[in-house]
XYZ file of C-alpha atoms in Angstrom:
144
model
C 6.592 7.555 12.053
C 9.654 5.590 12.836
C 12.452 7.062 14.908
C 14.851 4.158 15.185
C 17.155 4.586 11.802
C 19.364 1.958 13.448
C 16.610 -0.657 13.561
C 15.350 0.032 9.757
C 19.043 -0.174 8.793
C 19.658 -3.193 10.457
C 16.523 -4.540 9.219
C 17.528 -3.499 5.612
C 20.816 -5.308 6.242
C 18.797 -8.632 7.252
C 16.266 -8.802 4.868
C 18.221 -8.012 1.932
C 21.353 -9.299 0.182
C 22.293 -6.301 -2.336
C 20.323 -2.885 -3.610
C 19.772 -2.007 -0.136
C 19.129 1.487 1.285
C 21.648 3.180 2.848
C 21.161 5.237 6.529
C 21.441 8.720 4.626
C 18.687 7.658 2.372
C 16.643 6.252 5.039
C 17.112 9.633 6.823
C 16.266 11.465 3.744
C 12.941 9.501 3.032
C 11.984 9.663 7.050
C 12.399 13.570 6.303
C 10.308 13.593 2.974
C 6.935 14.570 2.125
C 7.197 12.448 -1.040
C 7.797 9.144 1.115
C 5.938 7.188 3.669
C 7.982 4.790 5.506
C 5.857 2.264 7.061
C 6.767 -0.062 10.004
C 5.554 -3.673 11.792
C 6.662 -3.729 15.389
C 5.597 -5.786 18.132
C 6.649 -4.933 21.824
C 9.693 -7.531 22.738
C 10.212 -8.593 18.865
C 11.043 -5.105 17.850
C 10.924 -4.116 14.291
C 9.494 -6.813 11.646
C 8.883 -5.031 8.674
C 9.051 -1.691 7.243
C 7.758 -0.474 3.681
C 8.730 2.562 1.553
C 6.000 4.255 -0.623
C 6.825 7.118 -2.881
C 4.729 9.662 -3.750
C 5.305 12.316 -7.151
C 3.739 15.657 -7.224
C 1.025 16.014 -9.621
C 1.056 12.136 -10.049
C -1.896 9.723 -9.550
C 0.717 6.958 -9.046
C 2.705 5.775 -5.927
C 5.444 3.329 -6.195
C 6.083 1.046 -3.512
C 9.645 1.315 -3.491
C 10.940 -1.427 -0.907
C 9.036 -3.993 1.547
C 11.472 -5.853 4.050
C 10.281 -8.379 6.530
C 12.813 -9.550 9.214
C 14.157 -13.443 8.283
C 12.429 -14.591 11.536
C 9.015 -13.017 11.090
C 8.528 -14.104 7.518
C 5.250 -16.131 7.032
C 3.380 -14.464 9.651
C 1.704 -11.858 7.020
C 3.682 -9.087 8.234
C 4.136 -8.316 4.419
C 0.705 -8.864 3.387
C -0.259 -6.046 6.187
C 2.523 -4.045 5.321
C 1.330 -4.074 1.456
C -2.294 -3.132 2.702
C -1.359 -0.107 4.820
C 0.813 0.890 1.718
C -1.982 0.672 -0.347
C -3.852 2.704 2.417
C -1.565 5.059 2.343
C -1.517 5.497 -1.425
C -5.444 5.754 -1.356
C -5.460 8.579 1.174
C -3.030 10.664 -1.072
C -5.412 10.577 -3.695
C -3.572 8.182 -5.572
C -5.300 5.724 -8.390
C -2.839 3.077 -8.556
C 0.409 1.218 -6.770
C 3.190 0.268 -8.865
C 6.561 -1.824 -7.930
C 9.155 -3.830 -9.315
C 10.249 -7.057 -8.050
C 12.978 -9.565 -8.715
C 11.655 -12.162 -11.442
C 13.334 -14.881 -8.952
C 11.269 -13.560 -5.601
C 8.413 -16.152 -6.042
C 6.899 -15.597 -2.757
C 6.897 -12.081 -3.008
C 5.014 -12.467 -6.785
C 2.651 -15.077 -5.104
C 1.683 -12.364 -2.710
C 0.888 -9.522 -5.248
C -1.137 -11.613 -7.465
C -3.139 -12.682 -4.449
C -4.043 -9.251 -3.416
C -4.632 -8.397 -6.844
C -1.870 -6.721 -8.646
C -1.067 -7.304 -12.474
C 2.010 -7.683 -14.170
C 2.554 -4.770 -16.829
C 6.069 -4.856 -17.641
C 9.687 -6.588 -17.413
C 13.139 -4.947 -16.853
C 16.236 -6.308 -17.774
C 19.086 -6.078 -15.656
C 17.268 -3.953 -13.121
C 19.007 -4.866 -9.783
C 22.483 -4.202 -9.037
C 23.267 -8.031 -9.666
C 21.919 -7.785 -13.045
C 18.791 -9.858 -12.156
C 15.489 -8.918 -14.032
C 12.616 -6.820 -12.661
C 8.728 -7.644 -13.417
C 6.545 -4.535 -12.991
C 3.109 -5.064 -11.268
C 0.383 -2.493 -10.774
C -3.085 -2.412 -8.450
C -5.411 -0.062 -8.647
C -6.221 1.329 -4.933
C -8.798 3.826 -6.435
C -12.580 3.906 -4.564
C -14.812 2.517 -6.949
């Protein structure tokens, strides 16, 4: 479990221009049994990315709330590895699927999600704080 709250908050500030998580939110999620905070880091490079997954009691759906990649680390497959790790955590907790929302203008994220098997299942108007719409995606992670 990551213990460097400062690094997580700094990554959040660098990765997103809005809809950011606060220090208090990260602190709460790190302590919650219904959340998993995953990190990608390398010696000498620090925190390169993070993912936050939520689990609800009695639900077989996991929700990927956020994937953040440090700007200098983009294009290195970190998001894809964090996504795979999030799916594995969801599977290990008995979830049948992972859901997520993504800005309709985030074409690189949508390409990643679609490439690894997520399918678009809905649209939310004015989902983000700046009024941008979101697509909802879902992928089965159940073992067949």
